[in-house]
Short mmCIF file of C-alpha atoms in Angstrom, two decimals:
data_model
loop_
_atom_site.label_atom_id
_atom_site.label_comp_id
_atom_site.label_asym_id
_atom_site.label_seq_id
_atom_site.Cartn_x
_atom_site.Cartn_y
_atom_site.Cartn_z
CA MET A 9 49.38 -80.83 105.84
CA PRO A 10 49.20 -80.21 109.29
CA SER A 11 45.79 -81.31 111.09
CA SER A 12 43.41 -78.70 112.12
CA PRO A 13 42.41 -78.37 115.77
CA ALA A 14 38.98 -77.43 115.09
CA SER A 15 36.28 -79.88 115.27
CA PRO A 16 33.70 -80.39 112.62
CA ALA A 17 31.23 -78.56 114.88
CA SER A 18 33.63 -75.55 115.09
CA PRO A 19 32.89 -72.76 112.92
CA VAL A 20 35.05 -72.63 109.76
CA ILE A 21 35.52 -68.95 110.22
CA ARG A 22 35.61 -66.87 113.53
CA ALA A 23 36.36 -63.08 113.65
CA GLU A 24 36.82 -61.58 117.19
CA GLY A 25 37.56 -57.61 117.50
CA LEU A 26 38.36 -57.86 113.87
CA THR A 27 39.97 -54.51 113.05
CA LYS A 28 41.87 -52.43 110.33
CA ARG A 29 42.85 -49.07 110.25
CA PHE A 30 44.72 -47.29 107.40
CA GLY A 31 46.08 -44.29 109.07
CA ASP A 32 42.96 -42.27 110.37
CA ILE A 33 40.64 -44.36 108.15
CA VAL A 34 38.76 -47.32 109.98
CA ALA A 35 37.96 -49.87 107.26
CA VAL A 36 36.77 -52.59 109.59
CA ASP A 37 35.64 -51.63 112.84
CA ALA A 38 35.85 -54.22 115.79
CA VAL A 39 33.61 -56.88 113.71
CA ASP A 40 32.68 -60.45 115.54
CA PHE A 41 30.94 -63.24 113.41
CA SER A 42 31.37 -66.77 112.77
CA VAL A 43 30.56 -68.89 110.24
CA PRO A 44 29.50 -72.54 110.96
CA ARG A 45 30.52 -75.12 108.22
CA GLY A 46 28.65 -75.90 105.04
CA ILE A 47 26.53 -72.77 104.70
CA THR A 48 26.95 -69.75 102.16
CA LEU A 49 27.34 -66.63 103.93
CA GLY A 50 26.43 -63.12 102.27
CA LEU A 51 28.72 -60.35 102.84
CA LEU A 52 26.68 -57.29 101.78
CA GLY A 53 27.72 -53.54 101.98
CA GLY A 54 28.02 -50.68 99.93
CA ASN A 55 31.44 -49.47 98.15
CA GLY A 56 34.08 -48.71 101.05
CA ALA A 57 31.62 -50.90 103.79
CA GLY A 58 34.75 -53.18 104.47
CA LYS A 59 33.86 -56.28 102.74
CA THR A 60 36.94 -56.77 100.51
CA THR A 61 39.25 -55.76 103.55
CA THR A 62 37.36 -58.46 105.64
CA LEU A 63 37.85 -60.85 102.95
CA ALA A 64 41.48 -60.22 102.62
CA MET A 65 42.13 -60.59 106.46
CA VAL A 66 40.13 -63.90 106.27
CA LEU A 67 42.69 -64.87 103.49
CA GLY A 68 45.57 -63.68 105.35
CA LEU A 69 46.83 -61.08 102.75
CA LEU A 70 45.88 -58.41 104.94
CA LEU A 71 47.18 -58.35 108.61
CA PRO A 72 44.30 -56.85 111.16
CA THR A 73 45.37 -53.85 113.11
CA SER A 74 43.76 -55.80 116.27
CA GLY A 75 41.77 -58.52 116.82
CA THR A 76 41.98 -62.14 115.33
CA VAL A 77 40.54 -64.17 112.32
CA THR A 78 40.91 -68.05 112.39
CA VAL A 79 40.18 -70.25 109.77
CA PHE A 80 39.57 -74.01 110.48
CA GLY A 81 40.87 -73.25 113.90
CA GLN A 82 44.19 -71.31 112.73
CA ASN A 83 45.21 -68.00 113.21
CA MET A 84 45.34 -66.52 109.64
CA ALA A 85 48.11 -63.61 110.95
CA GLY A 86 50.34 -66.24 111.95
CA HIS A 87 49.63 -69.78 110.43
CA ARG A 88 47.79 -69.19 107.18
CA GLU A 89 49.92 -71.49 105.29
CA ARG A 90 48.47 -74.54 107.28
CA VAL A 91 44.72 -73.79 106.15
CA LEU A 92 45.49 -72.02 102.79
CA PRO A 93 45.29 -75.76 100.90
CA ARG A 94 41.75 -76.00 102.17
CA MET A 95 40.40 -72.97 101.11
CA ASN A 96 40.39 -70.72 97.51
CA PHE A 97 39.37 -67.21 96.30
CA SER A 98 38.18 -65.70 93.30
CA SER A 99 37.74 -62.14 92.54
CA PRO A 100 37.58 -59.97 89.35
CA TYR A 101 40.21 -57.73 90.77
CA VAL A 102 42.99 -60.41 90.60
CA ASN A 103 43.69 -62.02 87.35
CA LEU A 104 45.41 -65.02 86.10
CA PRO A 105 48.29 -64.35 83.63
CA ARG A 106 46.98 -63.08 80.22
CA ARG A 107 49.94 -64.73 78.05
CA LEU A 108 49.57 -68.43 79.47
CA THR A 109 46.90 -70.54 78.10
CA VAL A 110 43.90 -71.61 80.32
CA ARG A 111 45.47 -75.14 80.70
CA GLU A 112 48.92 -73.62 81.40
CA ASN A 113 47.43 -71.57 84.19
CA LEU A 114 45.35 -74.50 85.90
CA THR A 115 48.66 -76.32 85.84
CA VAL A 116 50.47 -74.05 87.62
CA TYR A 117 47.76 -73.81 90.53
CA ALA A 118 47.26 -77.42 90.40
CA LEU A 119 51.20 -77.80 91.23
CA LEU A 120 50.90 -74.82 93.72
CA TYR A 121 48.21 -76.76 95.49
CA GLY A 122 50.33 -79.86 95.32
CA LEU A 123 47.22 -81.81 93.58
CA ASP A 124 47.80 -85.49 92.20
CA ASN A 125 46.12 -86.61 88.79
CA ARG A 126 46.53 -82.62 87.56
CA GLN A 127 45.87 -83.13 83.88
CA ALA A 128 42.60 -85.31 84.59
CA ARG A 129 41.60 -83.21 87.51
CA ILE A 130 41.93 -79.97 85.14
CA LEU A 131 39.74 -81.86 82.19
CA ARG A 132 37.04 -82.76 85.04
CA ILE A 133 36.91 -79.38 86.10
CA SER A 134 37.14 -77.73 82.52
CA GLU A 135 33.96 -80.00 81.90
CA ALA A 136 32.08 -78.94 84.79
CA LEU A 137 32.39 -75.30 84.13
CA ASP A 138 32.31 -75.29 79.96
CA VAL A 139 35.85 -74.52 79.89
CA ARG A 140 37.42 -77.19 78.13
CA PRO A 141 36.69 -75.60 74.35
CA PHE A 142 39.20 -72.61 75.24
CA LEU A 143 41.71 -74.73 77.32
CA ASN A 144 44.64 -74.34 75.15
CA ARG A 145 43.77 -70.40 74.29
CA PRO A 146 45.81 -67.66 75.96
CA THR A 147 43.68 -66.38 79.07
CA GLY A 148 43.86 -62.94 77.73
CA SER A 149 41.99 -63.50 74.59
CA LEU A 150 39.03 -64.79 76.30
CA SER A 151 35.57 -62.69 76.95
CA ALA A 152 34.77 -61.56 80.30
CA GLY A 153 32.26 -64.52 80.91
CA GLN A 154 34.87 -66.90 79.96
CA ILE A 155 37.33 -65.33 82.10
CA THR A 156 35.01 -65.35 84.89
CA ARG A 157 34.60 -69.09 84.38
CA VAL A 158 38.14 -70.01 84.26
CA SER A 159 38.94 -67.75 87.44
CA LEU A 160 36.34 -70.29 89.21
CA ALA A 161 37.95 -73.30 87.80
CA LYS A 162 41.29 -72.13 89.42
CA ALA A 163 39.35 -71.42 92.66
CA LEU A 164 37.90 -74.52 92.43
CA ILE A 165 40.84 -76.40 91.29
CA ASN A 166 41.85 -77.88 94.91
CA GLU A 167 38.28 -78.76 95.68
CA PRO A 168 37.94 -76.07 98.70
CA GLU A 169 36.42 -76.79 102.04
CA LEU A 170 36.28 -72.82 102.03
CA LEU A 171 35.26 -70.91 98.89
CA LEU A 172 35.68 -67.02 99.23
CA LEU A 173 34.33 -65.08 96.40
CA ASP A 174 34.31 -61.36 95.62
CA GLU A 175 31.65 -59.94 93.55
CA PRO A 176 31.91 -63.44 91.44
CA THR A 177 29.31 -62.21 88.84
CA ALA A 178 30.47 -58.43 88.59
CA SER A 179 30.35 -57.41 84.81
CA LEU A 180 28.50 -60.62 83.44
CA ASP A 181 25.90 -60.53 81.45
CA PRO A 182 22.54 -62.06 83.29
CA ASP A 183 22.97 -65.37 81.28
CA ALA A 184 26.32 -65.96 82.18
CA ALA A 185 25.73 -64.47 85.96
CA ASP A 186 22.89 -67.27 86.33
CA TRP A 187 25.09 -69.96 84.85
CA ILE A 188 28.05 -69.12 87.46
CA ARG A 189 25.34 -68.87 90.38
CA ALA A 190 24.05 -72.26 89.26
CA HIS A 191 27.11 -73.83 89.28
CA LEU A 192 28.38 -72.09 92.99
CA ASP A 193 25.08 -73.58 94.21
CA SER A 194 25.83 -77.16 93.10
CA TYR A 195 29.40 -76.91 94.25
CA ARG A 196 28.00 -76.29 97.73
CA ARG A 197 25.42 -78.96 97.85
CA THR A 198 27.59 -81.66 96.38
CA SER A 199 30.62 -81.03 98.20
CA GLY A 200 29.51 -79.62 101.36
CA ALA A 201 31.91 -76.57 101.15
CA THR A 202 31.26 -73.39 103.12
CA ILE A 203 31.07 -70.16 100.86
CA VAL A 204 31.51 -66.69 101.66
CA LEU A 205 30.33 -64.44 99.19
CA ALA A 206 30.85 -60.61 98.89
CA SER A 207 28.41 -59.15 96.33
CA HIS A 208 26.29 -56.16 95.53
CA ASN A 209 23.60 -58.35 93.82
CA MET A 210 20.61 -58.54 96.22
CA ALA A 211 19.12 -61.21 93.97
CA GLU A 212 22.25 -63.11 93.74
CA VAL A 213 22.54 -63.29 97.46
CA GLU A 214 18.84 -63.89 98.07
CA ARG A 215 19.16 -67.04 95.75
CA LEU A 216 22.40 -68.37 97.26
CA CYS A 217 23.17 -67.38 100.75
CA ASP A 218 21.83 -68.86 104.22
CA GLN A 219 22.76 -65.93 106.09
CA VAL A 220 24.03 -62.35 105.41
CA LEU A 221 26.17 -59.76 107.38
CA ILE A 222 25.35 -56.56 105.91
CA MET A 223 28.46 -54.09 106.34
CA ARG A 224 28.33 -50.12 106.79
CA GLU A 225 31.34 -48.11 107.40
CA GLY A 226 33.43 -50.93 108.65
CA ALA A 227 30.99 -52.38 111.01
CA ILE A 228 28.26 -55.07 111.12
CA VAL A 229 24.87 -53.54 111.28
CA ALA A 230 22.34 -56.35 110.51
CA SER A 231 23.02 -60.16 110.35
CA GLY A 232 20.68 -63.07 109.53
CA ALA A 233 19.06 -65.27 107.07
CA PRO A 234 17.72 -63.36 104.21
CA ALA A 235 14.06 -64.02 104.74
CA ASP A 236 14.33 -63.29 108.38
CA LEU A 237 15.95 -59.78 107.54
CA ILE A 238 13.20 -58.92 104.97
CA ALA A 239 10.75 -59.97 107.90
CA ARG A 240 12.56 -57.76 110.42
CA TYR A 241 12.52 -54.82 108.24
CA GLY A 242 9.11 -55.33 106.98
CA ARG A 243 10.22 -54.97 103.62
CA GLU A 244 9.37 -57.08 100.13
CA THR A 245 13.16 -57.85 99.05
CA LEU A 246 16.57 -57.90 100.56
CA GLU A 247 17.54 -55.05 98.11
CA ASP A 248 14.87 -53.09 99.99
CA VAL A 249 16.39 -54.07 103.39
CA PHE A 250 19.93 -53.21 102.22
CA LEU A 251 18.68 -49.65 101.07
CA ASP A 252 17.39 -49.21 104.40
CA ILE A 253 20.04 -50.08 105.95
CA ALA A 254 22.50 -47.91 103.49
CA ARG A 255 20.48 -45.03 104.34
CA GLY A 256 20.52 -45.47 108.00
CA ARG A 257 16.67 -46.59 108.67
CA ARG A 258 16.36 -48.96 111.42
CA ASP A 259 14.82 -52.26 111.54
CA ARG A 260 11.32 -52.68 113.45
CA GLY A 261 12.90 -54.96 116.14
CA ALA A 262 16.66 -54.42 116.05
CA VAL A 263 18.61 -56.33 118.34
CA PRO A 264 21.60 -54.10 119.50
CA GLY A 265 25.03 -55.36 118.33
CA GLN A 266 23.30 -56.72 115.23
CA MET B 25 41.70 -26.66 65.77
CA PHE B 26 44.74 -27.60 67.52
CA SER B 27 44.28 -27.04 71.04
CA TRP B 28 47.40 -26.27 73.43
CA GLN B 29 44.96 -26.71 76.46
CA ARG B 30 44.76 -30.39 75.56
CA VAL B 31 48.44 -30.37 75.16
CA GLY B 32 48.72 -28.96 78.43
CA ALA B 33 46.23 -31.60 79.99
CA LEU B 34 48.22 -34.31 78.53
CA ILE B 35 51.46 -32.73 79.82
CA LEU B 36 49.91 -32.13 83.25
CA ARG B 37 48.77 -35.99 83.24
CA HIS B 38 52.39 -37.05 82.88
CA LEU B 39 53.77 -34.53 85.48
CA TYR B 40 51.09 -35.91 87.72
CA VAL B 41 52.63 -39.59 87.24
CA LEU B 42 56.03 -38.18 87.64
CA ARG B 43 55.02 -36.48 90.94
CA SER B 44 53.52 -39.65 92.39
CA SER B 45 56.75 -41.58 91.78
CA TRP B 46 60.18 -40.85 93.26
CA PRO B 47 61.88 -43.28 91.25
CA ARG B 48 60.60 -41.92 88.04
CA ILE B 49 62.08 -38.70 88.70
CA LEU B 50 65.32 -40.12 89.88
CA GLU B 51 65.59 -41.89 86.57
CA LEU B 52 65.52 -38.89 84.38
CA ALA B 53 68.55 -37.75 85.78
CA TYR B 54 70.14 -40.97 86.29
CA TRP B 55 71.62 -42.16 82.67
CA PRO B 56 73.36 -39.21 81.88
CA VAL B 57 75.03 -39.12 85.49
CA MET B 58 75.75 -42.91 85.03
CA GLN B 59 77.10 -42.63 81.49
CA MET B 60 79.51 -39.88 82.39
CA VAL B 61 80.74 -41.21 85.32
CA LEU B 62 81.36 -44.70 83.55
CA TRP B 63 82.84 -43.22 80.69
CA GLY B 64 84.85 -40.80 82.34
CA PHE B 65 86.63 -43.30 84.44
CA ILE B 66 87.33 -45.66 81.30
CA THR B 67 88.67 -42.57 79.27
CA THR B 68 91.00 -41.74 82.25
CA PHE B 69 92.35 -44.86 82.10
CA PHE B 70 93.11 -45.72 78.87
CA LEU B 71 94.85 -42.22 78.48
CA GLN B 72 97.32 -43.57 81.35
CA HIS B 73 97.46 -47.00 80.02
CA SER B 74 97.44 -46.96 76.14
CA SER B 75 98.96 -50.25 75.54
CA TRP B 76 96.81 -52.12 78.35
CA VAL B 77 94.41 -53.78 75.83
CA ALA B 78 97.35 -55.04 73.67
CA GLN B 79 98.26 -57.05 76.46
CA ALA B 80 95.34 -59.38 77.02
CA ALA B 81 93.18 -59.68 73.88
CA GLY B 82 89.98 -59.93 74.44
CA VAL B 83 89.89 -58.69 78.16
CA LEU B 84 87.13 -55.84 77.15
CA VAL B 85 85.06 -58.65 75.59
CA SER B 86 85.01 -60.80 78.40
CA ALA B 87 84.43 -57.66 80.64
CA VAL B 88 81.56 -57.20 78.62
CA LEU B 89 80.13 -60.71 78.72
CA LEU B 90 80.79 -60.92 82.59
CA TRP B 91 78.88 -57.56 82.99
CA ASP B 92 75.89 -58.72 81.14
CA VAL B 93 75.58 -61.77 83.44
CA LEU B 94 75.66 -59.26 86.31
CA PHE B 95 72.78 -57.32 84.46
CA ARG B 96 70.75 -60.24 83.20
CA ALA B 97 70.98 -61.92 86.88
CA ASN B 98 69.56 -59.17 88.13
CA LEU B 99 66.60 -58.77 85.29
CA GLY B 100 66.21 -62.48 85.70
CA VAL B 101 64.74 -62.03 89.04
CA ALA B 102 63.01 -58.57 88.82
CA ILE B 103 61.53 -59.33 85.17
CA PRO B 104 59.27 -62.50 86.38
CA PHE B 105 58.36 -60.62 89.70
CA LEU B 106 57.21 -57.94 87.49
CA GLU B 107 55.47 -60.15 85.31
CA GLU B 108 53.15 -61.32 88.24
CA VAL B 109 52.82 -57.49 89.02
CA TRP B 110 51.56 -56.47 85.75
CA SER B 111 49.41 -59.50 85.46
CA ARG B 112 47.79 -58.87 88.75
CA ASN B 113 48.56 -62.30 89.79
CA LEU B 114 50.12 -61.68 93.39
CA GLY B 115 47.17 -61.75 95.13
CA GLN B 116 46.48 -65.26 93.59
CA LEU B 117 49.74 -66.53 94.23
CA PHE B 118 49.89 -65.80 97.80
CA ILE B 119 46.11 -67.17 98.46
CA SER B 120 47.60 -70.37 97.45
CA PRO B 121 49.77 -72.46 99.88
CA LEU B 122 53.14 -70.76 97.93
CA ARG B 123 55.26 -69.45 100.97
CA PRO B 124 57.17 -66.10 100.26
CA SER B 125 60.34 -68.31 100.82
CA GLU B 126 59.53 -70.27 97.91
CA PHE B 127 58.52 -67.63 95.88
CA ILE B 128 62.07 -66.09 96.35
CA ALA B 129 63.46 -69.23 95.63
CA SER B 130 61.88 -69.66 92.15
CA LEU B 131 63.00 -66.18 91.11
CA LEU B 132 66.45 -66.88 91.86
CA ILE B 133 66.09 -70.39 89.85
CA ILE B 134 64.52 -68.59 87.07
CA SER B 135 67.13 -66.20 86.99
CA VAL B 136 69.98 -68.90 86.52
CA LEU B 137 67.97 -70.26 83.71
CA ARG B 138 67.50 -67.07 81.94
CA THR B 139 70.73 -65.50 82.34
CA THR B 140 72.35 -69.04 81.06
CA VAL B 141 70.34 -68.64 78.02
CA ALA B 142 70.83 -64.90 77.55
CA ILE B 143 74.24 -65.09 77.86
CA MET B 144 75.18 -68.43 75.95
CA PRO B 145 74.84 -67.08 72.26
CA ALA B 146 76.70 -63.74 72.78
CA ALA B 147 79.89 -65.89 74.45
CA LEU B 148 79.91 -68.24 71.49
CA LEU B 149 79.68 -65.39 68.98
CA SER B 150 82.61 -63.70 70.49
CA PHE B 151 84.51 -66.37 68.97
CA PRO B 152 83.94 -65.81 65.11
CA LEU B 153 83.50 -62.03 65.52
CA TYR B 154 86.51 -61.14 67.62
CA ASP B 155 88.58 -64.68 67.97
CA VAL B 156 87.71 -64.26 71.94
CA TRP B 157 86.77 -67.58 73.49
CA VAL B 158 85.85 -66.68 76.75
CA PHE B 159 85.41 -70.29 77.84
CA SER B 160 89.45 -70.25 77.51
CA LEU B 161 89.19 -68.78 81.03
CA GLY B 162 88.54 -72.29 82.23
CA LEU B 163 87.23 -73.33 85.79
CA PRO B 164 87.68 -69.66 86.92
CA LEU B 165 84.95 -68.79 84.76
CA VAL B 166 82.37 -70.94 86.61
CA ALA B 167 83.50 -69.05 89.91
CA PHE B 168 83.30 -65.76 87.96
CA TYR B 169 79.67 -66.62 86.69
CA ALA B 170 78.48 -67.79 89.89
CA ASN B 171 79.47 -64.92 91.98
CA LEU B 172 77.87 -62.51 89.34
CA LEU B 173 74.65 -64.51 89.27
CA ILE B 174 74.31 -64.43 92.75
CA MET B 175 75.15 -60.65 93.24
CA GLY B 176 72.73 -59.66 90.06
CA ALA B 177 69.86 -61.93 91.76
CA ALA B 178 70.55 -60.01 95.10
CA VAL B 179 69.97 -56.73 93.24
CA GLY B 180 67.07 -57.94 91.43
CA LEU B 181 65.37 -59.10 94.67
CA ALA B 182 66.08 -56.18 96.63
CA VAL B 183 64.34 -54.15 93.52
CA SER B 184 61.50 -56.43 93.57
CA ALA B 185 60.89 -55.89 97.26
CA ILE B 186 60.64 -51.93 96.77
CA VAL B 187 58.31 -52.70 93.76
CA LEU B 188 56.20 -54.63 96.27
CA ARG B 189 56.09 -51.80 98.65
CA HIS B 190 55.94 -48.55 96.04
CA GLY B 191 53.99 -50.48 93.24
CA VAL B 192 54.84 -50.38 89.35
CA GLY B 193 55.79 -46.73 89.85
CA ALA B 194 59.05 -48.20 90.95
CA GLU B 195 59.39 -50.49 88.11
CA ASN B 196 62.31 -48.85 86.15
CA LEU B 197 64.68 -49.84 88.89
CA ALA B 198 64.70 -53.19 87.46
CA TRP B 199 66.71 -51.83 84.37
CA PHE B 200 68.78 -48.95 86.09
CA ALA B 201 69.25 -49.97 89.79
CA ILE B 202 71.99 -52.21 88.59
CA PHE B 203 74.18 -49.66 86.92
CA VAL B 204 74.60 -47.92 90.19
CA VAL B 205 77.51 -50.56 90.69
CA ALA B 206 78.94 -50.51 86.97
CA PRO B 207 81.32 -47.54 87.36
CA PHE B 208 82.57 -48.69 90.89
CA SER B 209 83.06 -52.38 89.89
CA GLY B 210 86.25 -52.12 87.73
CA ILE B 211 84.62 -53.93 84.94
CA TYR B 212 86.85 -52.21 82.06
CA TYR B 213 89.47 -50.62 84.47
CA PRO B 214 91.11 -51.71 87.44
CA VAL B 215 89.89 -50.52 90.90
CA SER B 216 93.09 -48.69 91.20
CA THR B 217 91.94 -46.19 88.55
CA LEU B 218 89.23 -44.96 91.09
CA PRO B 219 89.72 -41.94 93.29
CA VAL B 220 91.30 -43.61 96.80
CA TRP B 221 88.17 -42.41 98.58
CA LEU B 222 85.80 -44.11 96.16
CA GLN B 223 87.94 -47.47 96.33
CA PRO B 224 86.26 -48.74 99.61
CA VAL B 225 83.19 -48.53 97.82
CA ALA B 226 84.26 -50.89 94.90
CA TRP B 227 85.76 -53.24 97.67
CA ALA B 228 82.36 -53.56 99.19
CA MET B 229 81.01 -55.02 96.15
CA PRO B 230 81.32 -58.85 94.99
CA SER B 231 81.76 -57.78 91.44
CA SER B 232 84.71 -55.88 92.06
CA TYR B 233 86.73 -58.97 92.91
CA VAL B 234 85.25 -60.75 89.98
CA PHE B 235 86.52 -58.16 87.34
CA GLU B 236 90.02 -58.09 89.12
CA GLY B 237 90.20 -61.60 89.38
CA MET B 238 89.37 -62.01 85.47
CA ARG B 239 92.22 -59.52 84.42
CA ALA B 240 94.27 -61.81 86.79
CA VAL B 241 93.60 -64.87 84.94
CA LEU B 242 93.86 -62.84 81.53
CA PHE B 243 97.20 -61.05 82.36
CA ARG B 244 98.82 -63.32 84.76
CA ASN B 245 97.15 -66.55 84.07
CA GLU B 246 96.71 -67.19 87.79
CA PHE B 247 93.46 -67.42 89.74
CA PRO B 248 93.59 -65.04 92.77
CA VAL B 249 91.74 -67.53 95.81
CA ASP B 250 91.66 -64.57 97.99
CA LEU B 251 89.64 -62.32 95.56
CA PHE B 252 87.49 -65.33 95.02
CA VAL B 253 86.80 -65.87 98.79
CA TRP B 254 86.09 -62.08 99.37
CA SER B 255 83.42 -62.08 96.34
CA VAL B 256 81.67 -65.52 97.86
CA ALA B 257 81.66 -63.82 101.46
CA LEU B 258 80.28 -60.90 100.43
CA ASN B 259 77.65 -62.44 97.90
CA ALA B 260 76.67 -64.32 101.00
CA VAL B 261 75.91 -61.10 102.82
CA TYR B 262 74.12 -59.64 99.70
CA ILE B 263 71.76 -62.21 99.21
CA VAL B 264 70.87 -63.03 102.74
CA PHE B 265 70.44 -59.19 103.31
CA ALA B 266 68.00 -59.16 99.76
CA SER B 267 66.01 -61.89 101.08
CA VAL B 268 65.23 -60.71 104.48
CA PHE B 269 64.46 -57.26 102.97
CA PHE B 270 61.95 -59.06 100.40
CA LEU B 271 60.33 -60.61 103.40
CA TYR B 272 60.27 -57.63 105.26
CA MET B 273 58.42 -55.91 102.56
CA PHE B 274 56.22 -58.53 101.91
CA ARG B 275 54.93 -58.17 105.58
CA VAL B 276 54.60 -54.58 104.98
CA ALA B 277 52.59 -55.31 101.96
CA ARG B 278 50.43 -57.48 104.15
CA ILE B 279 49.99 -54.87 106.73
CA ARG B 280 49.03 -52.23 103.97
CA GLY B 281 46.96 -54.30 101.76
CA LEU B 282 49.06 -54.24 98.89
CA LEU B 283 49.12 -57.62 97.84
CA LEU B 284 45.59 -57.33 96.25
CA GLN B 285 46.23 -54.00 94.77
CA GLN B 286 49.50 -54.84 92.39
CA GLY B 287 49.08 -54.03 89.08
CA GLU B 288 49.13 -51.34 86.51
#
């Protein structure tokens, strides 16, 4: 794997003037942000705010109309293959082949990431995510909660330094969602990984995230630590802050550009 | 009570599907036209050469088998690609370190494996059923097989590129696109049977050289090297073009955000 030019102090992700247009629609509008190493960043916003589009550009699956996004110092529009082995992604909107067993799916992805000791690694991650009881079952036969755990197992198979998650607990019952959050928190603490989490669940973001970016109509309209945002807007919860922003109410000491 | 309004609603639902996908509209008219053209040429040829089949036992069986190599090689690329689309796995694959060129290589290799597995039982069965031992073609059979594999895979790759751009609405191309070449490939009749103005189309296809070569082996017991060289050269162009076309469509998919949207 080529070495990254980024130093340990460099941000893991840096977006500069990142813009995506689909015809006349501006999905992401010249956003600038950087994500320091080792934090969990929450990407918040209503439907169509530009969160998934931003994540797709960070992954290099989508090419920006203008601006750049670098990950570990590499431009994702042109050199994504240099850093993809160090990152991973999970989303309820992309699936694993349903006819393959869980073990087969994880084996395929372990091979794609060029990992050694694949079966031992699969067993280890299966234990950690409580996937082992259905390791030999077709993925399509599992419940939503089980599929989410398998998807997370795939996302952690290469022990990524950068983990991107799009609504990781969508459609899960509260118990299963809480279990996933606890595991993500544990992974971040033990591995020192950086996590970027797009979510609509404010309680989840408050619990997991050190920093949040709130997007509306493709732009970043607020950013900061959850507690700071709550204080800045004079609210009780992040959900109240989110509603203020979604409905166009300004914070008490709004800083232009944030 | 039976409701014509509900019937109409469902008809409208399917009309919406048709309207949203030009390949589906094309497919409606495609098969009748294709069958008419192919069997029209076959009939024309046999009316003029009624003793032709008797000169080389098994020529039709061999032609059917070799045609199926072309067809299966096309499906051998397109179906594994569609499996990734249907299972919404494309996005997952391309956030792994997998490169598009590696993806293409894997599809081509899978096609070789799938085609070989698909063809072998039919090739073996043709002996007890029709007393035709297709392996008696000898080494030329390997040359024919390899050329048809490459051409079929190239068509399958081009079809996959179109599905990547246009989504599952274009998936039926996987089954019918290859039949475009059937009437012009001289599978069951020599290229000379075609109208003169259509013959250049036939000679632009690697498959025409293969089927002409097959008849040369069966009728005259000679392997026409010039036809083989033409077929290889054209196949090189086809596979390079199909690969470049796929890579181009992959880039278009990255611009339009299609990789995370693929699926039923």
